[in-house]
Short mmCIF file of N, CA and C in Angstrom, two decimals:
data_model
loop_
_atom_site.label_atom_id
_atom_site.label_comp_id
_atom_site.label_asym_id
_atom_site.label_seq_id
_atom_site.Cartn_x
_atom_site.Cartn_y
_atom_site.Cartn_z
N MET A 168 74.75 112.06 101.38
CA MET A 168 74.94 110.74 101.92
C MET A 168 76.31 110.68 102.59
N THR A 169 76.34 110.15 103.81
CA THR A 169 77.59 110.03 104.54
C THR A 169 78.16 108.64 104.34
N THR A 170 79.44 108.57 104.04
CA THR A 170 80.11 107.28 103.94
C THR A 170 81.13 107.19 105.06
N PHE A 171 81.37 105.98 105.49
CA PHE A 171 82.32 105.75 106.56
C PHE A 171 83.53 105.04 105.98
N ASP A 172 84.69 105.38 106.48
CA ASP A 172 85.90 104.76 105.97
C ASP A 172 86.57 103.92 107.06
N ARG A 173 87.73 103.36 106.71
CA ARG A 173 88.48 102.51 107.65
C ARG A 173 88.80 103.25 108.94
N ARG A 174 89.15 104.51 108.84
CA ARG A 174 89.49 105.30 110.03
C ARG A 174 88.31 105.36 110.99
N ASP A 175 87.12 105.61 110.46
CA ASP A 175 85.93 105.68 111.31
C ASP A 175 85.65 104.35 111.99
N LEU A 176 85.80 103.26 111.25
CA LEU A 176 85.58 101.94 111.83
C LEU A 176 86.65 101.61 112.88
N GLY A 177 87.89 101.96 112.58
CA GLY A 177 88.97 101.73 113.54
C GLY A 177 88.77 102.51 114.83
N LEU A 178 88.39 103.78 114.70
CA LEU A 178 88.13 104.59 115.89
C LEU A 178 86.94 104.04 116.68
N LEU A 179 85.91 103.58 115.98
CA LEU A 179 84.77 102.98 116.66
C LEU A 179 85.20 101.76 117.47
N LEU A 180 86.00 100.88 116.87
CA LEU A 180 86.48 99.69 117.59
C LEU A 180 87.34 100.07 118.80
N LEU A 181 88.24 101.02 118.61
CA LEU A 181 89.07 101.46 119.74
C LEU A 181 88.21 102.07 120.85
N ARG A 182 87.24 102.88 120.48
CA ARG A 182 86.36 103.51 121.47
C ARG A 182 85.53 102.48 122.21
N LEU A 183 84.92 101.55 121.47
CA LEU A 183 84.08 100.53 122.11
C LEU A 183 84.90 99.62 123.02
N GLY A 184 86.04 99.16 122.54
CA GLY A 184 86.87 98.26 123.34
C GLY A 184 87.45 98.93 124.57
N THR A 185 88.11 100.05 124.38
CA THR A 185 88.74 100.75 125.50
C THR A 185 87.68 101.32 126.44
N GLY A 186 86.67 101.95 125.87
CA GLY A 186 85.60 102.51 126.69
C GLY A 186 84.87 101.45 127.49
N GLY A 187 84.61 100.30 126.87
CA GLY A 187 83.93 99.22 127.58
C GLY A 187 84.74 98.68 128.74
N VAL A 188 86.03 98.48 128.53
CA VAL A 188 86.91 98.01 129.60
C VAL A 188 86.95 99.02 130.75
N LEU A 189 87.12 100.29 130.41
CA LEU A 189 87.17 101.34 131.44
C LEU A 189 85.85 101.43 132.19
N ALA A 190 84.73 101.37 131.48
CA ALA A 190 83.43 101.45 132.13
C ALA A 190 83.23 100.28 133.09
N ALA A 191 83.65 99.08 132.70
CA ALA A 191 83.53 97.92 133.58
C ALA A 191 84.39 98.09 134.83
N HIS A 192 85.61 98.57 134.69
CA HIS A 192 86.48 98.81 135.85
C HIS A 192 85.88 99.86 136.77
N GLY A 193 85.31 100.90 136.20
CA GLY A 193 84.66 101.92 137.01
C GLY A 193 83.45 101.39 137.75
N ALA A 194 82.67 100.51 137.08
CA ALA A 194 81.50 99.91 137.73
C ALA A 194 81.91 99.01 138.89
N GLN A 195 83.08 98.38 138.80
CA GLN A 195 83.59 97.61 139.94
C GLN A 195 83.78 98.52 141.15
N LYS A 196 84.36 99.68 140.90
CA LYS A 196 84.66 100.61 141.98
C LYS A 196 83.40 101.27 142.54
N LEU A 197 82.52 101.70 141.66
CA LEU A 197 81.34 102.46 142.09
C LEU A 197 80.23 101.57 142.65
N PHE A 198 79.98 100.43 142.01
CA PHE A 198 78.80 99.63 142.33
C PHE A 198 79.11 98.24 142.85
N GLY A 199 80.37 97.83 142.83
CA GLY A 199 80.72 96.47 143.24
C GLY A 199 80.38 95.43 142.19
N TRP A 200 80.07 95.86 140.97
CA TRP A 200 79.74 94.92 139.90
C TRP A 200 80.99 94.18 139.43
N PHE A 201 80.80 93.06 138.79
CA PHE A 201 81.89 92.28 138.18
C PHE A 201 82.96 91.90 139.20
N GLY A 202 82.54 91.62 140.42
CA GLY A 202 83.48 91.21 141.46
C GLY A 202 84.26 92.34 142.10
N GLY A 203 83.85 93.56 141.88
CA GLY A 203 84.56 94.71 142.46
C GLY A 203 84.18 94.95 143.90
N GLY A 204 84.88 95.86 144.52
CA GLY A 204 84.70 96.14 145.94
C GLY A 204 83.68 97.22 146.24
N GLY A 205 83.11 97.87 145.21
CA GLY A 205 82.22 98.99 145.47
C GLY A 205 82.99 100.14 146.11
N ILE A 206 82.26 101.17 146.50
CA ILE A 206 82.91 102.35 147.09
C ILE A 206 83.62 101.99 148.39
N GLY A 207 82.97 101.18 149.25
CA GLY A 207 83.58 100.83 150.54
C GLY A 207 84.86 100.04 150.40
N GLY A 208 84.82 98.94 149.65
CA GLY A 208 86.00 98.11 149.47
C GLY A 208 87.10 98.82 148.70
N THR A 209 86.71 99.52 147.66
CA THR A 209 87.70 100.25 146.87
C THR A 209 88.29 101.39 147.68
N GLY A 210 87.44 102.05 148.50
CA GLY A 210 87.93 103.12 149.36
C GLY A 210 88.98 102.62 150.34
N ALA A 211 88.73 101.46 150.94
CA ALA A 211 89.71 100.88 151.86
C ALA A 211 91.02 100.56 151.14
N PHE A 212 90.91 100.03 149.92
CA PHE A 212 92.11 99.76 149.14
C PHE A 212 92.84 101.06 148.82
N MET A 213 92.09 102.08 148.41
CA MET A 213 92.72 103.36 148.07
C MET A 213 93.51 103.92 149.25
N GLU A 214 92.91 103.84 150.44
CA GLU A 214 93.61 104.28 151.65
C GLU A 214 94.90 103.49 151.84
N SER A 215 94.84 102.17 151.61
CA SER A 215 96.01 101.32 151.85
C SER A 215 97.17 101.62 150.91
N VAL A 216 96.88 102.20 149.76
CA VAL A 216 97.95 102.52 148.81
C VAL A 216 98.28 104.01 148.78
N GLY A 217 97.73 104.77 149.74
CA GLY A 217 98.12 106.16 149.90
C GLY A 217 97.18 107.20 149.33
N TYR A 218 96.06 106.80 148.74
CA TYR A 218 95.09 107.78 148.24
C TYR A 218 94.06 108.06 149.33
N THR A 219 94.13 109.26 149.89
CA THR A 219 93.20 109.62 150.97
C THR A 219 92.47 110.91 150.61
N PRO A 220 91.24 111.05 151.07
CA PRO A 220 90.45 110.03 151.75
C PRO A 220 90.03 108.94 150.77
N GLY A 221 89.94 107.72 151.29
CA GLY A 221 89.73 106.56 150.44
C GLY A 221 88.42 106.57 149.68
N ARG A 222 87.31 106.90 150.36
CA ARG A 222 86.01 106.87 149.68
C ARG A 222 85.95 107.93 148.57
N ALA A 223 86.46 109.10 148.82
CA ALA A 223 86.47 110.14 147.79
C ALA A 223 87.37 109.74 146.63
N SER A 224 88.50 109.12 146.95
CA SER A 224 89.42 108.66 145.90
C SER A 224 88.77 107.56 145.07
N ALA A 225 88.05 106.64 145.73
CA ALA A 225 87.36 105.57 145.01
C ALA A 225 86.28 106.14 144.10
N THR A 226 85.56 107.13 144.60
CA THR A 226 84.51 107.75 143.80
C THR A 226 85.11 108.46 142.60
N ALA A 227 86.17 109.22 142.79
CA ALA A 227 86.82 109.93 141.69
C ALA A 227 87.36 108.95 140.64
N ALA A 228 88.04 107.89 141.10
CA ALA A 228 88.58 106.90 140.16
C ALA A 228 87.44 106.20 139.42
N GLY A 229 86.39 105.83 140.14
CA GLY A 229 85.26 105.16 139.52
C GLY A 229 84.56 106.02 138.49
N LEU A 230 84.38 107.29 138.81
CA LEU A 230 83.74 108.21 137.86
C LEU A 230 84.62 108.44 136.63
N ALA A 231 85.92 108.58 136.84
CA ALA A 231 86.83 108.78 135.70
C ALA A 231 86.78 107.58 134.77
N GLU A 232 86.75 106.38 135.36
CA GLU A 232 86.74 105.17 134.55
C GLU A 232 85.36 104.90 133.95
N ALA A 233 84.33 104.85 134.79
CA ALA A 233 82.98 104.53 134.29
C ALA A 233 82.44 105.64 133.40
N GLY A 234 82.57 106.88 133.86
CA GLY A 234 82.09 108.01 133.07
C GLY A 234 82.90 108.22 131.82
N GLY A 235 84.22 108.28 131.98
CA GLY A 235 85.09 108.46 130.82
C GLY A 235 84.97 107.32 129.83
N GLY A 236 84.90 106.09 130.34
CA GLY A 236 84.78 104.93 129.47
C GLY A 236 83.47 104.90 128.70
N THR A 237 82.37 105.20 129.40
CA THR A 237 81.06 105.21 128.73
C THR A 237 81.02 106.29 127.66
N LEU A 238 81.51 107.48 127.99
CA LEU A 238 81.52 108.57 127.01
C LEU A 238 82.44 108.25 125.83
N LEU A 239 83.59 107.62 126.10
CA LEU A 239 84.47 107.22 124.99
C LEU A 239 83.76 106.22 124.08
N ALA A 240 83.13 105.22 124.68
CA ALA A 240 82.44 104.21 123.87
C ALA A 240 81.37 104.85 122.99
N LEU A 241 80.65 105.82 123.53
CA LEU A 241 79.61 106.51 122.77
C LEU A 241 80.18 107.53 121.79
N GLY A 242 81.42 107.94 122.02
CA GLY A 242 81.99 109.01 121.20
C GLY A 242 81.34 110.34 121.51
N LEU A 243 81.15 110.61 122.78
CA LEU A 243 80.51 111.84 123.23
C LEU A 243 81.44 112.59 124.17
N ALA A 244 81.64 113.88 123.92
CA ALA A 244 82.57 114.69 124.72
C ALA A 244 83.94 114.01 124.76
N THR A 245 84.40 113.58 123.62
CA THR A 245 85.59 112.75 123.50
C THR A 245 86.84 113.38 124.13
N PRO A 246 87.11 114.68 123.98
CA PRO A 246 88.29 115.23 124.64
C PRO A 246 88.24 115.09 126.16
N ALA A 247 87.12 115.43 126.77
CA ALA A 247 86.99 115.32 128.23
C ALA A 247 86.98 113.86 128.67
N ALA A 248 86.30 113.01 127.92
CA ALA A 248 86.21 111.59 128.27
C ALA A 248 87.59 110.93 128.24
N GLY A 249 88.33 111.16 127.17
CA GLY A 249 89.66 110.58 127.05
C GLY A 249 90.61 111.11 128.10
N ALA A 250 90.52 112.41 128.37
CA ALA A 250 91.39 113.00 129.38
C ALA A 250 91.07 112.45 130.77
N ALA A 251 89.79 112.33 131.10
CA ALA A 251 89.39 111.79 132.41
C ALA A 251 89.89 110.37 132.59
N ALA A 252 89.69 109.54 131.57
CA ALA A 252 90.14 108.16 131.65
C ALA A 252 91.66 108.08 131.76
N ALA A 253 92.37 108.90 131.00
CA ALA A 253 93.83 108.91 131.08
C ALA A 253 94.31 109.35 132.46
N GLY A 254 93.63 110.32 133.04
CA GLY A 254 93.98 110.75 134.39
C GLY A 254 93.78 109.65 135.42
N GLY A 255 92.66 108.94 135.31
CA GLY A 255 92.42 107.82 136.22
C GLY A 255 93.48 106.74 136.08
N MET A 256 93.89 106.46 134.87
CA MET A 256 94.91 105.44 134.64
C MET A 256 96.29 105.89 135.13
N THR A 257 96.52 107.19 135.15
CA THR A 257 97.77 107.71 135.71
C THR A 257 97.85 107.37 137.19
N GLY A 258 96.73 107.53 137.90
CA GLY A 258 96.69 107.18 139.32
C GLY A 258 96.93 105.70 139.54
N ALA A 259 96.34 104.85 138.70
CA ALA A 259 96.54 103.41 138.83
C ALA A 259 97.99 103.03 138.53
N ALA A 260 98.56 103.63 137.49
CA ALA A 260 99.95 103.32 137.13
C ALA A 260 100.92 103.71 138.24
N ALA A 261 100.63 104.80 138.95
CA ALA A 261 101.51 105.23 140.03
C ALA A 261 101.60 104.18 141.13
N VAL A 262 100.50 103.50 141.42
CA VAL A 262 100.50 102.46 142.44
C VAL A 262 101.34 101.27 142.01
N LEU A 263 101.29 100.94 140.72
CA LEU A 263 101.97 99.76 140.20
C LEU A 263 103.41 100.01 139.78
N LYS A 264 103.82 101.26 139.70
CA LYS A 264 105.16 101.62 139.21
C LYS A 264 106.31 100.90 139.93
N PRO A 265 106.25 100.72 141.26
CA PRO A 265 107.36 100.02 141.92
C PRO A 265 107.57 98.59 141.43
N ASN A 266 106.56 98.00 140.79
CA ASN A 266 106.67 96.63 140.29
C ASN A 266 107.26 96.55 138.89
N GLY A 267 107.64 97.67 138.33
CA GLY A 267 108.20 97.69 136.99
C GLY A 267 107.12 97.86 135.94
N PHE A 268 107.48 97.67 134.68
CA PHE A 268 106.56 97.93 133.58
C PHE A 268 105.60 96.77 133.31
N PHE A 269 106.11 95.56 133.20
CA PHE A 269 105.31 94.46 132.69
C PHE A 269 104.28 93.96 133.70
N SER A 270 103.09 93.65 133.19
CA SER A 270 101.99 93.24 134.06
C SER A 270 102.24 91.87 134.68
N GLN A 271 103.07 91.02 134.09
CA GLN A 271 103.37 89.72 134.69
C GLN A 271 103.98 89.86 136.08
N GLN A 272 104.68 90.95 136.31
CA GLN A 272 105.27 91.21 137.62
C GLN A 272 104.45 92.22 138.42
N GLY A 273 103.21 92.44 138.00
CA GLY A 273 102.36 93.40 138.70
C GLY A 273 102.65 94.84 138.32
N GLY A 274 103.24 95.06 137.16
CA GLY A 274 103.64 96.40 136.73
C GLY A 274 102.50 97.21 136.12
N TYR A 275 102.85 98.37 135.63
CA TYR A 275 101.89 99.38 135.18
C TYR A 275 101.57 99.31 133.69
N GLU A 276 101.96 98.26 133.01
CA GLU A 276 101.74 98.12 131.58
C GLU A 276 100.27 98.30 131.19
N TYR A 277 99.36 97.65 131.88
CA TYR A 277 97.94 97.67 131.53
C TYR A 277 97.33 99.06 131.71
N PRO A 278 97.44 99.70 132.89
CA PRO A 278 96.86 101.04 132.98
C PRO A 278 97.54 102.05 132.07
N ALA A 279 98.83 101.87 131.82
CA ALA A 279 99.52 102.79 130.89
C ALA A 279 98.94 102.65 129.49
N THR A 280 98.68 101.42 129.06
CA THR A 280 98.12 101.20 127.74
C THR A 280 96.72 101.79 127.64
N LEU A 281 95.87 101.52 128.62
CA LEU A 281 94.52 102.09 128.61
C LEU A 281 94.57 103.62 128.62
N GLY A 282 95.44 104.19 129.42
CA GLY A 282 95.56 105.64 129.50
C GLY A 282 96.05 106.25 128.20
N LEU A 283 97.02 105.62 127.56
CA LEU A 283 97.54 106.14 126.29
C LEU A 283 96.50 106.04 125.18
N VAL A 284 95.74 104.94 125.14
CA VAL A 284 94.69 104.82 124.12
C VAL A 284 93.62 105.88 124.37
N ALA A 285 93.23 106.08 125.63
CA ALA A 285 92.22 107.10 125.95
C ALA A 285 92.70 108.49 125.54
N ALA A 286 93.96 108.80 125.85
CA ALA A 286 94.50 110.11 125.46
C ALA A 286 94.60 110.22 123.94
N GLY A 287 94.99 109.14 123.28
CA GLY A 287 95.05 109.14 121.82
C GLY A 287 93.68 109.39 121.19
N LEU A 288 92.65 108.79 121.76
CA LEU A 288 91.29 109.03 121.26
C LEU A 288 90.86 110.47 121.51
N ALA A 289 91.24 111.03 122.64
CA ALA A 289 90.92 112.44 122.91
C ALA A 289 91.53 113.33 121.84
N ILE A 290 92.74 113.00 121.42
CA ILE A 290 93.45 113.81 120.42
C ILE A 290 92.92 113.54 119.01
N ALA A 291 92.77 112.27 118.65
CA ALA A 291 92.35 111.92 117.30
C ALA A 291 90.89 112.27 117.02
N GLY A 292 90.09 112.23 118.05
CA GLY A 292 88.66 112.46 117.89
C GLY A 292 87.92 111.15 117.72
N PRO A 293 86.60 111.21 117.76
CA PRO A 293 85.81 109.98 117.79
C PRO A 293 85.49 109.37 116.43
N GLY A 294 85.70 110.10 115.36
CA GLY A 294 85.30 109.61 114.04
C GLY A 294 83.82 109.91 113.78
N ARG A 295 83.39 109.55 112.58
CA ARG A 295 82.02 109.89 112.18
C ARG A 295 80.97 108.95 112.77
N LEU A 296 81.37 107.80 113.27
CA LEU A 296 80.42 106.87 113.89
C LEU A 296 80.37 107.15 115.39
N SER A 297 79.89 108.35 115.74
CA SER A 297 79.92 108.79 117.14
C SER A 297 78.79 109.78 117.41
N LEU A 298 78.47 109.92 118.68
CA LEU A 298 77.49 110.94 119.06
C LEU A 298 78.05 112.35 118.88
N ASP A 299 79.35 112.52 119.09
CA ASP A 299 79.94 113.84 118.84
C ASP A 299 79.66 114.28 117.40
N HIS A 300 79.88 113.38 116.46
CA HIS A 300 79.64 113.72 115.05
C HIS A 300 78.15 114.00 114.82
N ALA A 301 77.29 113.16 115.41
CA ALA A 301 75.85 113.33 115.23
C ALA A 301 75.36 114.67 115.78
N PHE A 302 76.00 115.14 116.85
CA PHE A 302 75.60 116.42 117.48
C PHE A 302 76.41 117.61 116.96
N GLY A 303 77.11 117.43 115.86
CA GLY A 303 77.86 118.54 115.27
C GLY A 303 79.10 118.94 116.05
N HIS A 304 79.67 118.02 116.79
CA HIS A 304 80.90 118.24 117.57
C HIS A 304 80.78 119.40 118.57
N VAL A 305 79.61 119.57 119.13
CA VAL A 305 79.38 120.61 120.14
C VAL A 305 80.28 120.39 121.36
N PHE A 306 80.51 119.11 121.71
CA PHE A 306 81.34 118.78 122.88
C PHE A 306 82.70 118.26 122.45
N ASP A 307 83.12 118.58 121.24
CA ASP A 307 84.38 118.07 120.69
C ASP A 307 85.02 119.14 119.81
N ARG A 308 85.27 120.28 120.40
CA ARG A 308 85.92 121.38 119.69
C ARG A 308 87.45 121.23 119.80
N ASP A 309 88.15 121.78 118.83
CA ASP A 309 89.62 121.67 118.84
C ASP A 309 90.23 122.22 120.13
N TRP A 310 89.74 123.33 120.63
CA TRP A 310 90.32 123.94 121.83
C TRP A 310 90.10 123.07 123.08
N MET A 311 89.11 122.19 123.04
CA MET A 311 88.81 121.35 124.19
C MET A 311 89.87 120.28 124.43
N VAL A 312 90.56 119.87 123.39
CA VAL A 312 91.55 118.81 123.52
C VAL A 312 92.71 119.25 124.42
N PRO A 313 93.44 120.32 124.08
CA PRO A 313 94.54 120.70 124.98
C PRO A 313 94.05 121.15 126.36
N THR A 314 92.88 121.78 126.40
CA THR A 314 92.34 122.23 127.68
C THR A 314 92.06 121.04 128.60
N ALA A 315 91.36 120.03 128.08
CA ALA A 315 91.03 118.85 128.89
C ALA A 315 92.27 118.09 129.30
N LEU A 316 93.19 117.89 128.36
CA LEU A 316 94.41 117.14 128.69
C LEU A 316 95.30 117.90 129.67
N ALA A 317 95.42 119.21 129.52
CA ALA A 317 96.24 120.00 130.44
C ALA A 317 95.63 120.02 131.84
N ALA A 318 94.31 120.23 131.93
CA ALA A 318 93.66 120.25 133.24
C ALA A 318 93.79 118.90 133.93
N THR A 319 93.61 117.83 133.18
CA THR A 319 93.72 116.49 133.76
C THR A 319 95.16 116.19 134.17
N ALA A 320 96.11 116.58 133.35
CA ALA A 320 97.52 116.35 133.70
C ALA A 320 97.89 117.10 134.97
N ALA A 321 97.43 118.33 135.10
CA ALA A 321 97.72 119.11 136.32
C ALA A 321 97.10 118.45 137.54
N MET A 322 95.84 118.05 137.44
CA MET A 322 95.16 117.41 138.56
C MET A 322 95.82 116.08 138.91
N ALA A 323 96.14 115.28 137.91
CA ALA A 323 96.79 113.99 138.16
C ALA A 323 98.14 114.19 138.83
N ALA A 324 98.89 115.20 138.39
CA ALA A 324 100.19 115.48 139.01
C ALA A 324 100.03 115.85 140.48
N LEU A 325 99.03 116.65 140.79
CA LEU A 325 98.78 117.02 142.19
C LEU A 325 98.37 115.81 143.03
N VAL A 326 97.43 115.03 142.54
CA VAL A 326 96.92 113.89 143.31
C VAL A 326 97.99 112.82 143.47
N VAL A 327 98.65 112.45 142.39
CA VAL A 327 99.68 111.41 142.46
C VAL A 327 100.88 111.91 143.27
N GLY A 328 101.23 113.19 143.12
CA GLY A 328 102.32 113.75 143.91
C GLY A 328 102.03 113.70 145.40
N ALA A 329 100.82 114.07 145.80
CA ALA A 329 100.43 114.01 147.22
C ALA A 329 100.45 112.57 147.71
N ARG A 330 99.95 111.66 146.90
CA ARG A 330 99.97 110.24 147.28
C ARG A 330 101.41 109.74 147.44
N ASN A 331 102.28 110.08 146.51
CA ASN A 331 103.67 109.63 146.59
C ASN A 331 104.37 110.19 147.82
N ARG A 332 104.08 111.45 148.18
CA ARG A 332 104.67 112.03 149.40
C ARG A 332 104.18 111.27 150.64
N ARG A 333 102.89 110.93 150.69
CA ARG A 333 102.36 110.17 151.83
C ARG A 333 103.02 108.81 151.93
N VAL A 334 103.17 108.14 150.81
CA VAL A 334 103.78 106.81 150.81
C VAL A 334 105.23 106.88 151.26
N ARG A 335 105.99 107.87 150.77
CA ARG A 335 107.39 108.04 151.19
C ARG A 335 107.48 108.34 152.68
N LYS A 336 106.60 109.20 153.16
CA LYS A 336 106.60 109.56 154.58
C LYS A 336 106.31 108.33 155.45
N GLU A 337 105.34 107.52 155.04
CA GLU A 337 105.03 106.30 155.78
C GLU A 337 106.21 105.33 155.78
N LYS A 338 106.86 105.18 154.63
CA LYS A 338 108.02 104.29 154.56
C LYS A 338 109.16 104.81 155.43
N ASP A 339 109.36 106.13 155.41
CA ASP A 339 110.42 106.71 156.24
C ASP A 339 110.13 106.49 157.72
N SER A 340 108.89 106.68 158.15
CA SER A 340 108.55 106.51 159.56
C SER A 340 108.61 105.03 159.96
N GLU A 341 108.26 104.11 159.06
CA GLU A 341 108.39 102.69 159.35
C GLU A 341 109.85 102.29 159.44
N GLY A 342 110.67 102.86 158.57
CA GLY A 342 112.10 102.56 158.57
C GLY A 342 112.76 103.01 159.86
N GLU A 343 112.34 104.16 160.41
CA GLU A 343 112.91 104.66 161.66
C GLU A 343 112.56 103.75 162.82
N SER A 344 111.33 103.24 162.86
CA SER A 344 110.92 102.41 163.98
C SER A 344 111.51 101.01 163.91
N GLU A 345 111.92 100.56 162.72
CA GLU A 345 112.47 99.22 162.58
C GLU A 345 113.99 99.19 162.69
N GLN A 346 114.64 100.34 162.74
CA GLN A 346 116.09 100.38 162.81
C GLN A 346 116.56 99.95 164.20
N GLU A 347 117.74 99.35 164.22
CA GLU A 347 118.37 98.99 165.49
C GLU A 347 118.78 100.25 166.23
N PRO A 348 118.68 100.26 167.54
CA PRO A 348 119.14 101.44 168.28
C PRO A 348 120.64 101.62 168.09
N LEU A 349 121.08 102.88 168.09
CA LEU A 349 122.51 103.15 167.89
C LEU A 349 123.34 102.72 169.09
N PHE A 350 122.78 102.80 170.27
CA PHE A 350 123.49 102.33 171.45
C PHE A 350 122.50 101.81 172.47
N GLU A 351 122.98 100.92 173.32
CA GLU A 351 122.12 100.29 174.32
C GLU A 351 121.89 101.25 175.47
N GLU A 352 120.73 101.09 176.12
CA GLU A 352 120.45 101.94 177.30
C GLU A 352 120.93 101.27 178.55
#
């Protein structure tokens, strides 16, 4: 007979809450549900904040959130699910970073929190009230945790780094065109 303890219930609540929020955000991006822009609207937004190509970026962000969130909620492939969601939130936090930390000023507090909880769940595991446990942890092996987190961190660093370079380049070129001429012609 299997008994469940406080840890299992706590992990279930964290997985359901965080996974549900992430899945809903991803559905906004992928399908336009819950007032979202769908791939087209989200893609245009992604382009405007430096993630190009926009449609591919919207699809990747939507899949990381909807897929990672759904898998986290189910407790299935928890290392990969948590890592994917954390990677998606890294991209969102990069856009909001210039606004500071707190969400009242448009900062990155919210995506940072979702990303940290997702990464924490990837590390802690799903608990016994999960599909991973029901399937004998076939998709939740110890070696999968550092592998998934390292691969996601590397990919997020590349994507966010490329985006940040594009944004800096655009700001530099705008700054040059708005400067006063050094001397009159």
